[in-house]
mmCIF file of C-alpha atoms and ligand atoms in Angstrom:
data_model
loop_
_atom_site.group_PDB
_atom_site.id
_atom_site.type_symbol
_atom_site.label_atom_id
_atom_site.label_comp_id
_atom_site.label_asym_id
_atom_site.label_seq_id
_atom_site.Cartn_x
_atom_site.Cartn_y
_atom_site.Cartn_z
ATOM 1 C CA MET A 282 0.082 -0.012 -0.096
ATOM 2 C CA SER A 283 1.264 3.365 -0.846
ATOM 3 C CA LYS A 284 0.507 6.367 1.225
ATOM 4 C CA ARG A 285 -0.267 9.907 -0.185
ATOM 5 C CA LEU A 286 0.582 12.780 2.016
ATOM 6 C CA PHE A 287 -0.450 16.380 1.507
ATOM 7 C CA ASN A 288 1.941 18.081 -0.948
ATOM 8 C CA PHE A 289 2.183 21.912 -0.904
ATOM 9 C CA CYS A 290 5.240 22.074 -3.327
ATOM 10 C CA ALA A 291 5.449 24.956 -5.656
ATOM 11 C CA GLY A 292 6.608 22.847 -8.599
ATOM 12 C CA PRO A 293 6.725 20.087 -9.660
ATOM 13 C CA ALA A 294 3.482 20.127 -7.810
ATOM 14 C CA ALA A 295 0.826 17.720 -6.673
ATOM 15 C CA LEU A 296 -1.178 15.804 -9.187
ATOM 16 C CA PRO A 297 -4.681 14.397 -8.680
ATOM 17 C CA GLU A 298 -4.435 10.960 -7.229
ATOM 18 C CA ALA A 299 -7.288 9.548 -9.691
ATOM 19 C CA VAL A 300 -5.001 10.708 -12.599
ATOM 20 C CA LEU A 301 -1.917 8.976 -11.283
ATOM 21 C CA GLN A 302 -3.947 5.817 -10.650
ATOM 22 C CA GLN A 303 -5.347 6.065 -14.240
ATOM 23 C CA ALA A 304 -1.845 6.452 -15.607
ATOM 24 C CA GLN A 305 -0.672 3.615 -13.528
ATOM 25 C CA GLN A 306 -3.451 1.341 -14.674
ATOM 26 C CA GLU A 307 -2.655 2.203 -18.294
ATOM 27 C CA LEU A 308 1.140 2.260 -18.075
ATOM 28 C CA LEU A 309 2.057 -1.207 -19.380
ATOM 29 C CA ASP A 310 -0.823 -1.611 -21.818
ATOM 30 C CA TRP A 311 -2.522 1.457 -23.074
ATOM 31 C CA GLN A 312 -5.992 0.924 -24.186
ATOM 32 C CA GLY A 313 -5.424 -2.756 -25.151
ATOM 33 C CA LYS A 314 -2.580 -1.865 -27.598
ATOM 34 C CA GLY A 315 -0.113 -3.987 -25.754
ATOM 35 C CA LEU A 316 2.404 -1.090 -25.214
ATOM 36 C CA SER A 317 2.787 2.106 -23.072
ATOM 37 C CA VAL A 318 1.964 5.395 -24.283
ATOM 38 C CA MET A 319 5.601 6.253 -23.613
ATOM 39 C CA GLU A 320 6.676 3.633 -26.283
ATOM 40 C CA MET A 321 4.507 4.740 -29.293
ATOM 41 C CA SER A 322 5.533 6.742 -32.218
ATOM 42 C CA HIS A 323 4.336 10.362 -31.709
ATOM 43 C CA ARG A 324 3.092 10.189 -35.259
ATOM 44 C CA SER A 325 1.029 7.000 -34.768
ATOM 45 C CA ASP A 326 -2.792 7.460 -34.957
ATOM 46 C CA GLU A 327 -2.950 6.470 -31.264
ATOM 47 C CA PHE A 328 -0.700 9.252 -30.024
ATOM 48 C CA VAL A 329 -2.061 11.723 -32.447
ATOM 49 C CA SER A 330 -5.411 11.107 -30.862
ATOM 50 C CA VAL A 331 -4.072 11.536 -27.323
ATOM 51 C CA ALA A 332 -2.574 14.825 -28.452
ATOM 52 C CA GLU A 333 -5.515 16.129 -30.277
ATOM 53 C CA THR A 334 -7.986 15.067 -27.483
ATOM 54 C CA ALA A 335 -5.764 17.033 -24.941
ATOM 55 C CA GLU A 336 -5.786 20.244 -27.018
ATOM 56 C CA GLN A 337 -9.546 19.872 -27.504
ATOM 57 C CA ASP A 338 -10.123 19.521 -23.795
ATOM 58 C CA LEU A 339 -7.931 22.357 -23.020
ATOM 59 C CA ARG A 340 -9.708 24.556 -25.611
ATOM 60 C CA ASP A 341 -13.049 23.485 -23.999
ATOM 61 C CA LEU A 342 -11.892 24.163 -20.383
ATOM 62 C CA LEU A 343 -10.616 27.778 -21.261
ATOM 63 C CA ALA A 344 -13.089 28.370 -24.035
ATOM 64 C CA ILE A 345 -10.187 29.186 -26.301
ATOM 65 C CA PRO A 346 -11.440 31.122 -29.479
ATOM 66 C CA ASP A 347 -10.754 29.517 -32.890
ATOM 67 C CA ASN A 348 -8.248 32.168 -33.940
ATOM 68 C CA TYR A 349 -5.662 30.968 -31.298
ATOM 69 C CA LYS A 350 -3.198 28.124 -31.680
ATOM 70 C CA VAL A 351 -2.431 25.910 -28.820
ATOM 71 C CA LEU A 352 1.112 24.634 -28.909
ATOM 72 C CA PHE A 353 2.671 21.980 -26.516
ATOM 73 C CA LEU A 354 6.449 22.754 -26.317
ATOM 74 C CA GLN A 355 9.460 22.003 -24.337
ATOM 75 C CA GLY A 356 12.052 24.169 -22.549
ATOM 76 C CA GLY A 357 9.697 25.306 -19.806
ATOM 77 C CA ALA A 358 8.424 28.800 -19.193
ATOM 78 C CA SER A 359 12.008 29.970 -18.746
ATOM 79 C CA GLN A 360 12.649 29.227 -22.481
ATOM 80 C CA GLN A 361 9.626 31.410 -23.344
ATOM 81 C CA PHE A 362 11.409 34.314 -21.841
ATOM 82 C CA ALA A 363 13.814 34.246 -24.888
ATOM 83 C CA GLN A 364 11.333 32.750 -27.403
ATOM 84 C CA ILE A 365 8.766 35.572 -26.931
ATOM 85 C CA PRO A 366 11.289 38.330 -28.168
ATOM 86 C CA LEU A 367 12.752 35.980 -30.805
ATOM 87 C CA ASN A 368 9.319 35.669 -32.291
ATOM 88 C CA LEU A 369 7.516 39.002 -31.473
ATOM 89 C CA LEU A 370 10.187 41.752 -30.887
ATOM 90 C CA PRO A 371 11.526 42.977 -34.107
ATOM 91 C CA ASP A 372 15.448 43.732 -34.158
ATOM 92 C CA GLY A 373 15.859 47.076 -32.582
ATOM 93 C CA GLY A 374 12.290 47.051 -31.322
ATOM 94 C CA MET A 375 10.821 47.844 -27.961
ATOM 95 C CA ALA A 376 8.689 45.875 -25.597
ATOM 96 C CA ASP A 377 6.900 46.816 -22.312
ATOM 97 C CA TYR A 378 7.270 44.664 -19.297
ATOM 98 C CA ILE A 379 5.660 44.705 -15.782
ATOM 99 C CA ASP A 380 7.821 43.890 -12.974
ATOM 100 C CA THR A 381 5.903 42.278 -10.079
ATOM 101 C CA GLY A 382 8.645 40.010 -8.719
ATOM 102 C CA ILE A 383 11.265 37.400 -9.253
ATOM 103 C CA TRP A 384 9.572 35.633 -12.433
ATOM 104 C CA SER A 385 8.861 38.901 -14.122
ATOM 105 C CA ALA A 386 12.333 40.099 -13.422
ATOM 106 C CA LYS A 387 13.751 36.935 -15.128
ATOM 107 C CA ALA A 388 11.552 37.536 -18.129
ATOM 108 C CA ILE A 389 12.839 41.250 -18.344
ATOM 109 C CA GLU A 390 16.473 40.089 -18.024
ATOM 110 C CA GLU A 391 16.178 37.660 -20.741
ATOM 111 C CA ALA A 392 14.265 39.939 -23.087
ATOM 112 C CA SER A 393 16.970 42.587 -22.688
ATOM 113 C CA ARG A 394 19.285 40.606 -24.506
ATOM 114 C CA PHE A 395 17.193 40.808 -27.584
ATOM 115 C CA GLY A 396 15.852 44.395 -27.762
ATOM 116 C CA ASN A 397 14.858 47.297 -25.857
ATOM 117 C CA VAL A 398 12.719 46.689 -22.683
ATOM 118 C CA ASN A 399 10.770 49.445 -21.084
ATOM 119 C CA VAL A 400 9.753 48.452 -17.490
ATOM 120 C CA ALA A 401 6.446 50.166 -17.711
ATOM 121 C CA ALA A 402 5.569 49.607 -13.977
ATOM 122 C CA SER A 403 7.159 48.044 -11.038
ATOM 123 C CA ALA A 404 5.933 46.775 -7.734
ATOM 124 C CA LYS A 405 9.313 47.733 -6.286
ATOM 125 C CA GLY A 406 7.883 50.860 -4.849
ATOM 126 C CA TYR A 407 5.527 48.646 -2.619
ATOM 127 C CA ASP A 408 8.442 46.344 -1.700
ATOM 128 C CA TYR A 409 6.668 43.820 -4.026
ATOM 129 C CA PHE A 410 3.630 43.612 -1.580
ATOM 130 C CA ALA A 411 1.224 45.279 -3.918
ATOM 131 C CA ILE A 412 0.637 45.565 -7.633
ATOM 132 C CA PRO A 413 0.795 49.109 -9.161
ATOM 133 C CA GLY A 414 -2.649 50.049 -10.794
ATOM 134 C CA GLN A 415 -2.834 50.602 -14.490
ATOM 135 C CA ASN A 416 -3.221 54.364 -14.137
ATOM 136 C CA ASP A 417 0.545 54.260 -12.824
ATOM 137 C CA TRP A 418 1.828 52.394 -15.832
ATOM 138 C CA GLN A 419 3.938 54.166 -18.392
ATOM 139 C CA LEU A 420 3.315 52.045 -21.484
ATOM 140 C CA SER A 421 5.098 52.962 -24.670
ATOM 141 C CA ALA A 422 3.257 53.721 -27.854
ATOM 142 C CA GLU A 423 5.704 51.722 -30.014
ATOM 143 C CA ALA A 424 5.837 48.496 -27.852
ATOM 144 C CA ALA A 425 5.673 45.287 -29.832
ATOM 145 C CA TYR A 426 3.771 43.719 -26.902
ATOM 146 C CA VAL A 427 3.283 44.100 -23.162
ATOM 147 C CA HIS A 428 4.343 41.159 -20.890
ATOM 148 C CA TYR A 429 3.274 40.548 -17.422
ATOM 149 C CA THR A 430 3.191 37.796 -14.805
ATOM 150 C CA PRO A 431 -0.435 37.458 -13.419
ATOM 151 C CA ASN A 432 0.790 35.210 -10.676
ATOM 152 C CA GLU A 433 4.103 35.608 -8.897
ATOM 153 C CA THR A 434 4.693 32.116 -7.671
ATOM 154 C CA ILE A 435 7.513 33.188 -5.208
ATOM 155 C CA GLY A 436 6.223 36.465 -3.927
ATOM 156 C CA GLY A 437 2.546 35.496 -3.662
ATOM 157 C CA LEU A 438 1.102 38.332 -5.771
ATOM 158 C CA GLU A 439 -1.627 37.772 -8.302
ATOM 159 C CA PHE A 440 -3.491 40.165 -10.456
ATOM 160 C CA SER A 441 -7.387 40.227 -9.916
ATOM 161 C CA TRP A 442 -7.733 42.188 -13.100
ATOM 162 C CA ILE A 443 -6.512 41.902 -16.690
ATOM 163 C CA PRO A 444 -4.568 44.958 -17.986
ATOM 164 C CA ASP A 445 -5.932 46.854 -20.869
ATOM 165 C CA THR A 446 -3.207 47.391 -23.405
ATOM 166 C CA GLY A 447 -5.507 48.563 -26.312
ATOM 167 C CA ASP A 448 -4.175 47.233 -29.601
ATOM 168 C CA THR A 449 -0.832 46.192 -28.221
ATOM 169 C CA PRO A 450 -0.732 42.428 -27.654
ATOM 170 C CA LEU A 451 -0.848 41.365 -23.994
ATOM 171 C CA ILE A 452 1.366 38.487 -23.123
ATOM 172 C CA ALA A 453 1.001 36.627 -19.824
ATOM 173 C CA ASP A 454 3.184 34.085 -17.992
ATOM 174 C CA MET A 455 0.418 32.108 -16.441
ATOM 175 C CA SER A 456 2.619 29.179 -15.285
ATOM 176 C CA SER A 457 1.274 29.028 -11.681
ATOM 177 C CA THR A 458 -2.335 30.306 -12.176
ATOM 178 C CA ILE A 459 -3.702 28.924 -15.503
ATOM 179 C CA LEU A 460 -6.704 26.759 -14.957
ATOM 180 C CA SER A 461 -7.211 27.929 -11.425
ATOM 181 C CA ARG A 462 -10.425 29.756 -12.573
ATOM 182 C CA PRO A 463 -12.163 30.870 -15.861
ATOM 183 C CA LEU A 464 -10.202 33.120 -18.132
ATOM 184 C CA ASP A 465 -11.115 35.494 -20.964
ATOM 185 C CA VAL A 466 -8.412 34.279 -23.430
ATOM 186 C CA SER A 467 -9.530 36.761 -26.124
ATOM 187 C CA ARG A 468 -7.988 39.680 -23.913
ATOM 188 C CA TYR A 469 -4.580 38.128 -24.710
ATOM 189 C CA GLY A 470 -2.172 37.959 -27.616
ATOM 190 C CA MET A 471 -0.454 35.217 -25.940
ATOM 191 C CA ILE A 472 -0.551 33.047 -22.861
ATOM 192 C CA TYR A 473 2.069 30.482 -21.713
ATOM 193 C CA ALA A 474 2.476 28.206 -18.836
ATOM 194 C CA GLY A 475 4.936 25.655 -17.652
ATOM 195 C CA ALA A 476 3.053 22.619 -16.949
ATOM 196 C CA GLN A 477 4.472 21.497 -13.655
ATOM 197 C CA LYS A 478 2.405 23.713 -11.486
ATOM 198 C CA ASN A 479 -1.308 23.665 -12.564
ATOM 199 C CA ILE A 480 -1.254 21.617 -15.786
ATOM 200 C CA GLY A 481 0.794 18.271 -15.327
ATOM 201 C CA PRO A 482 4.233 16.968 -14.986
ATOM 202 C CA SER A 483 7.411 18.985 -15.985
ATOM 203 C CA GLY A 484 8.840 18.691 -19.398
ATOM 204 C CA LEU A 485 5.964 20.676 -21.082
ATOM 205 C CA VAL A 486 5.021 24.339 -21.617
ATOM 206 C CA VAL A 487 1.727 25.279 -23.082
ATOM 207 C CA VAL A 488 1.550 28.310 -25.472
ATOM 208 C CA ILE A 489 -1.762 29.842 -26.589
ATOM 209 C CA ILE A 490 -1.144 32.411 -29.223
ATOM 210 C CA ARG A 491 -3.353 34.427 -31.422
ATOM 211 C CA GLU A 492 -2.878 33.538 -35.147
ATOM 212 C CA ASP A 493 -2.045 37.078 -36.198
ATOM 213 C CA LEU A 494 0.899 36.957 -34.089
ATOM 214 C CA LEU A 495 2.469 34.111 -36.113
ATOM 215 C CA GLY A 496 4.927 34.702 -38.847
ATOM 216 C CA ARG A 497 6.875 37.432 -37.223
ATOM 217 C CA ALA A 498 9.962 35.586 -36.031
ATOM 218 C CA ARG A 499 13.435 37.118 -36.587
ATOM 219 C CA ALA A 500 15.394 35.511 -39.279
ATOM 220 C CA THR A 501 17.793 34.312 -36.813
ATOM 221 C CA CYS A 502 15.250 32.601 -34.677
ATOM 222 C CA PRO A 503 16.297 28.958 -34.435
ATOM 223 C CA THR A 504 13.722 26.705 -36.303
ATOM 224 C CA MET A 505 12.972 24.837 -33.027
ATOM 225 C CA LEU A 506 11.989 28.109 -31.385
ATOM 226 C CA ASP A 507 9.656 29.430 -34.193
ATOM 227 C CA TYR A 508 6.077 29.472 -33.027
ATOM 228 C CA THR A 509 4.964 29.343 -36.698
ATOM 229 C CA VAL A 510 7.010 26.178 -37.315
ATOM 230 C CA ALA A 511 5.455 24.560 -34.209
ATOM 231 C CA ALA A 512 2.134 25.594 -35.151
ATOM 232 C CA ARG A 513 2.377 24.349 -38.819
ATOM 233 C CA ASN A 514 3.619 21.002 -37.281
ATOM 234 C CA ALA A 515 0.886 20.611 -34.675
ATOM 235 C CA SER A 516 3.772 21.012 -32.075
ATOM 236 C CA MET A 517 5.540 17.865 -33.742
ATOM 237 C CA TYR A 518 8.354 19.386 -35.597
ATOM 238 C CA ASN A 519 10.524 17.134 -33.537
ATOM 239 C CA THR A 520 9.698 14.433 -30.906
ATOM 240 C CA PRO A 521 7.344 16.083 -28.300
ATOM 241 C CA PRO A 522 7.459 15.167 -24.549
ATOM 242 C CA THR A 523 4.680 12.419 -25.230
ATOM 243 C CA PHE A 524 4.241 11.265 -21.724
ATOM 244 C CA ALA A 525 4.016 14.703 -20.187
ATOM 245 C CA TRP A 526 1.414 15.656 -23.076
ATOM 246 C CA TYR A 527 -0.523 12.384 -22.255
ATOM 247 C CA LEU A 528 -0.617 12.998 -18.466
ATOM 248 C CA SER A 529 -1.649 16.656 -19.067
ATOM 249 C CA GLY A 530 -4.759 15.309 -21.203
ATOM 250 C CA LEU A 531 -5.720 13.143 -18.295
ATOM 251 C CA ILE A 532 -5.727 16.204 -16.171
ATOM 252 C CA PHE A 533 -7.779 18.146 -18.458
ATOM 253 C CA GLN A 534 -10.309 15.340 -18.392
ATOM 254 C CA TRP A 535 -10.133 15.390 -14.580
ATOM 255 C CA LEU A 536 -10.874 19.078 -14.552
ATOM 256 C CA LYS A 537 -13.870 18.662 -16.665
ATOM 257 C CA GLN A 538 -15.135 15.931 -14.338
ATOM 258 C CA GLN A 539 -14.705 18.301 -11.500
ATOM 259 C CA GLY A 540 -17.112 20.715 -13.240
ATOM 260 C CA GLY A 541 -14.583 22.701 -15.175
ATOM 261 C CA LEU A 542 -13.165 26.034 -14.284
ATOM 262 C CA ASP A 543 -16.272 27.556 -12.602
ATOM 263 C CA ALA A 544 -16.098 24.570 -10.182
ATOM 264 C CA MET A 545 -12.317 25.033 -9.712
ATOM 265 C CA GLN A 546 -12.808 28.729 -8.986
ATOM 266 C CA ARG A 547 -15.345 27.967 -6.178
ATOM 267 C CA ILE A 548 -13.126 25.248 -4.758
ATOM 268 C CA ASN A 549 -9.926 27.403 -5.042
ATOM 269 C CA ASP A 550 -11.719 30.413 -3.602
ATOM 270 C CA ALA A 551 -12.729 28.434 -0.547
ATOM 271 C CA LYS A 552 -9.175 27.043 -0.176
ATOM 272 C CA GLN A 553 -7.505 30.442 -0.176
ATOM 273 C CA GLN A 554 -10.090 31.974 2.233
ATOM 274 C CA THR A 555 -9.457 29.124 4.723
ATOM 275 C CA LEU A 556 -5.770 29.635 4.693
ATOM 276 C CA TYR A 557 -5.575 33.528 4.582
ATOM 277 C CA SER A 558 -8.197 33.764 7.438
ATOM 278 C CA ALA A 559 -6.310 31.391 9.459
ATOM 279 C CA ILE A 560 -3.210 33.595 8.838
ATOM 280 C CA ASP A 561 -4.997 36.887 9.408
ATOM 281 C CA THR A 562 -6.672 35.946 12.646
ATOM 282 C CA SER A 563 -3.455 34.585 14.238
ATOM 283 C CA GLU A 564 -0.848 36.370 16.256
ATOM 284 C CA LEU A 565 1.965 34.025 15.042
ATOM 285 C CA TYR A 566 1.594 34.007 11.220
ATOM 286 C CA SER A 567 1.569 36.976 8.886
ATOM 287 C CA ASN A 568 1.291 37.493 5.049
ATOM 288 C CA PRO A 569 2.349 40.909 3.765
ATOM 289 C CA ILE A 570 0.688 41.039 0.546
ATOM 290 C CA SER A 571 -2.155 43.751 -0.011
ATOM 291 C CA PRO A 572 -5.391 41.807 0.384
ATOM 292 C CA VAL A 573 -6.623 42.558 -3.160
ATOM 293 C CA ASP A 574 -3.314 41.363 -4.720
ATOM 294 C CA ARG A 575 -3.107 38.076 -2.843
ATOM 295 C CA SER A 576 -2.415 34.867 -4.869
ATOM 296 C CA TRP A 577 -4.787 32.092 -4.716
ATOM 297 C CA MET A 578 -2.337 29.528 -5.588
ATOM 298 C CA ASN A 579 0.870 30.381 -3.738
ATOM 299 C CA ILE A 580 0.543 31.676 -0.234
ATOM 300 C CA PRO A 581 3.738 32.650 1.515
ATOM 301 C CA PHE A 582 3.540 33.335 5.326
ATOM 302 C CA ARG A 583 6.025 34.074 8.075
ATOM 303 C CA LEU A 584 6.182 33.115 11.729
ATOM 304 C CA ALA A 585 6.712 36.037 14.088
ATOM 305 C CA ASP A 586 9.933 34.455 15.192
ATOM 306 C CA ASP A 587 12.011 32.791 12.454
ATOM 307 C CA ARG A 588 13.720 30.508 15.167
ATOM 308 C CA LEU A 589 10.303 28.665 15.130
ATOM 309 C CA ASP A 590 10.644 27.930 11.371
ATOM 310 C CA LYS A 591 12.574 24.653 11.841
ATOM 311 C CA PRO A 592 10.259 23.238 14.517
ATOM 312 C CA PHE A 593 7.119 24.315 12.463
ATOM 313 C CA LEU A 594 8.400 22.544 9.452
ATOM 314 C CA ALA A 595 9.451 19.518 11.421
ATOM 315 C CA GLY A 596 6.114 19.128 13.015
ATOM 316 C CA ALA A 597 4.477 19.732 9.670
ATOM 317 C CA GLU A 598 6.320 16.844 8.204
ATOM 318 C CA GLU A 599 5.414 14.625 11.074
ATOM 319 C CA ARG A 600 1.795 15.359 10.211
ATOM 320 C CA GLY A 601 2.097 14.555 6.539
ATOM 321 C CA LEU A 602 2.285 18.119 5.370
ATOM 322 C CA LEU A 603 5.105 18.317 2.816
ATOM 323 C CA ASN A 604 7.071 21.160 1.092
ATOM 324 C CA LEU A 605 5.956 24.212 3.165
ATOM 325 C CA LYS A 606 9.463 25.760 3.160
ATOM 326 C CA GLY A 607 9.371 29.131 1.610
ATOM 327 C CA HIS A 608 11.514 29.858 -1.453
ATOM 328 C CA ARG A 609 15.188 30.396 -0.528
ATOM 329 C CA SER A 610 15.068 33.974 -1.628
ATOM 330 C CA VAL A 611 12.350 34.986 0.678
ATOM 331 C CA GLY A 612 12.502 32.428 3.539
ATOM 332 C CA GLY A 613 9.464 31.735 5.911
ATOM 333 C CA MET A 614 6.848 29.307 4.626
ATOM 334 C CA ARG A 615 4.865 28.977 1.496
ATOM 335 C CA ALA A 616 1.782 26.792 0.727
ATOM 336 C CA SER A 617 1.133 26.230 -2.826
ATOM 337 C CA ILE A 618 -2.447 25.061 -3.132
ATOM 338 C CA TYR A 619 -2.948 24.452 -6.863
ATOM 339 C CA ASN A 620 -5.930 22.528 -8.308
ATOM 340 C CA ALA A 621 -4.718 19.275 -7.235
ATOM 341 C CA VAL A 622 -4.413 20.283 -3.630
ATOM 342 C CA PRO A 623 -7.814 19.487 -1.942
ATOM 343 C CA GLN A 624 -9.654 21.473 0.702
ATOM 344 C CA ALA A 625 -8.869 18.660 3.170
ATOM 345 C CA ALA A 626 -5.105 19.468 2.746
ATOM 346 C CA VAL A 627 -5.698 23.156 3.655
ATOM 347 C CA ASP A 628 -7.974 22.096 6.496
ATOM 348 C CA ALA A 629 -5.161 19.833 7.919
ATOM 349 C CA LEU A 630 -2.677 22.694 7.452
ATOM 350 C CA VAL A 631 -4.644 25.313 9.244
ATOM 351 C CA ALA A 632 -5.502 22.903 12.130
ATOM 352 C CA TYR A 633 -1.783 22.118 12.411
ATOM 353 C CA MET A 634 -0.905 25.892 12.351
ATOM 354 C CA ALA A 635 -3.488 26.570 15.232
ATOM 355 C CA GLU A 636 -2.107 23.711 17.229
ATOM 356 C CA PHE A 637 1.502 24.974 16.773
ATOM 357 C CA GLU A 638 0.412 28.381 17.646
ATOM 358 C CA GLN A 639 -1.145 27.161 20.877
ATOM 359 C CA GLN A 640 2.164 25.496 21.860
ATOM 360 C CA HIS A 641 4.578 28.193 20.768
ATOM 361 C CA GLY A 642 2.534 31.636 20.642
HETATM 362 C C1 PLP B 221 7.915 28.056 -12.320
HETATM 363 C C2 PLP B 221 7.771 29.441 -13.076
HETATM 364 C C3 PLP B 221 8.630 29.642 -14.083
HETATM 365 C C4 PLP B 221 9.608 28.778 -14.528
HETATM 366 O O1 PLP B 221 9.332 27.591 -15.183
HETATM 367 P P1 PLP B 221 10.194 26.614 -15.806
HETATM 368 O O2 PLP B 221 9.086 25.745 -16.442
HETATM 369 O O3 PLP B 221 10.974 25.895 -14.651
HETATM 370 O O4 PLP B 221 11.095 27.313 -16.665
HETATM 371 C C5 PLP B 221 8.342 30.729 -14.858
HETATM 372 N N1 PLP B 221 7.383 31.568 -14.537
HETATM 373 C C6 PLP B 221 6.529 31.388 -13.415
HETATM 374 C C7 PLP B 221 5.443 32.418 -12.999
HETATM 375 C C8 PLP B 221 6.652 30.320 -12.694
HETATM 376 O O5 PLP B 221 5.932 29.977 -11.680
#
C-alpha cells in the first residue's frame, strides 16, 4: 500500500491521485494496444489522438477562441522568456514589461538580451507587496507587446484584473495560475504556462497564441523556437514530450469531471479563504501582501519569530504536510495550493497551524 501525503510543493507540484492511478493502470498496456503510451511513435494514430484530445479538452476548459493556436512545447516557461522576443520583438524594437517580482524580473532580464525593454511599471515601490494600478503604468506607444506575470509564484502576488493594453498584444506568464479559474483568453495576444504547477508533469510548456502573431519571428530565430514552425507541425516538428502531453490530457479530463473552471474557482476560492483567514486571525503568522493582490495559488507566510521555522516545518512533516518551506530567496513558509491540492489538505494545514500556535504563541 502506498501512502499519499498532503503536498504543498510550488513545482513540480501535486497531481490528482485519480489521474496518477489511471496512468498507473494504463502504463504497461495503453487501451489494449499492448504497449505503453511512452513507447509509441508520436506520429502514430494512437498518439495523435491522445494529443488532439488533450488540445480539445484544454480548448473546452478555457473556451479558447478558434483564432488561437495551442502549442505543446519544451524548454519550460523559462525558455519562453527568450522565445517571446525572438518571435515577437523586431530587431531594434521595444517591448513593455511589468515587474511584479522574481519571475517577471527573469523575463525582463532575458528579453533585454534581444531588444529594448521598457519596464512600464514595477511593484518595487511597494516592496513587491502590492501591484501598481494601471493608472501608474508608463506604456510606450511603440511597444511590440506588453508582458506581465499574472501570478508571482514566489512572492505570492496575483492580479485580480486583466490589464488593458489597447491594440498592443498582451502576453502573460500564467505558469502558476492557469486553469485555477475561468479566463477570457480573447484579451490576450499570447498566454504561456510551464506545466508542472497547474497543468501536469514537468517537461512541457503550453503556449496559446493568437494567429495574427505568427509569422513574425526574426530571421535568426532557431527553427525549434519559431512558433510558426511549431503551429504548422501541430507541435511535432520534432519528438514532443509524449508522456507529459498524455498526462496533461488526463488532467484536463479530470478538470472537466470536477465541473470545469467555474467549479475550480469555487473550490480554490474556498481554499484560499481558509488559509488567509487562518493567517490573518493569528498572532503568530503573517502574510504581507495587500489583500486585493493576494495569490490564490501560492501563499507565503512568516512566523513572528523565525527561530520557530525549523520546529514548524518538522512538526508539519510529522503530520504529513510536505514542502511548506518558503523559497530560498524569501524564507519563511509557502503553501502552494494548486488545483490538485484538496480543501482537506488546507484544513489539515490550518489545524496544524492553530495547534502549533497554541504551543508556541
Ligand atoms: C515556475 C515558473 C517559471 C519557470 O518555469 P520553468 O518551467 O521551470 O522554466 C516561470 N514563471 C513562473 C510564473 C513560474 O511559476
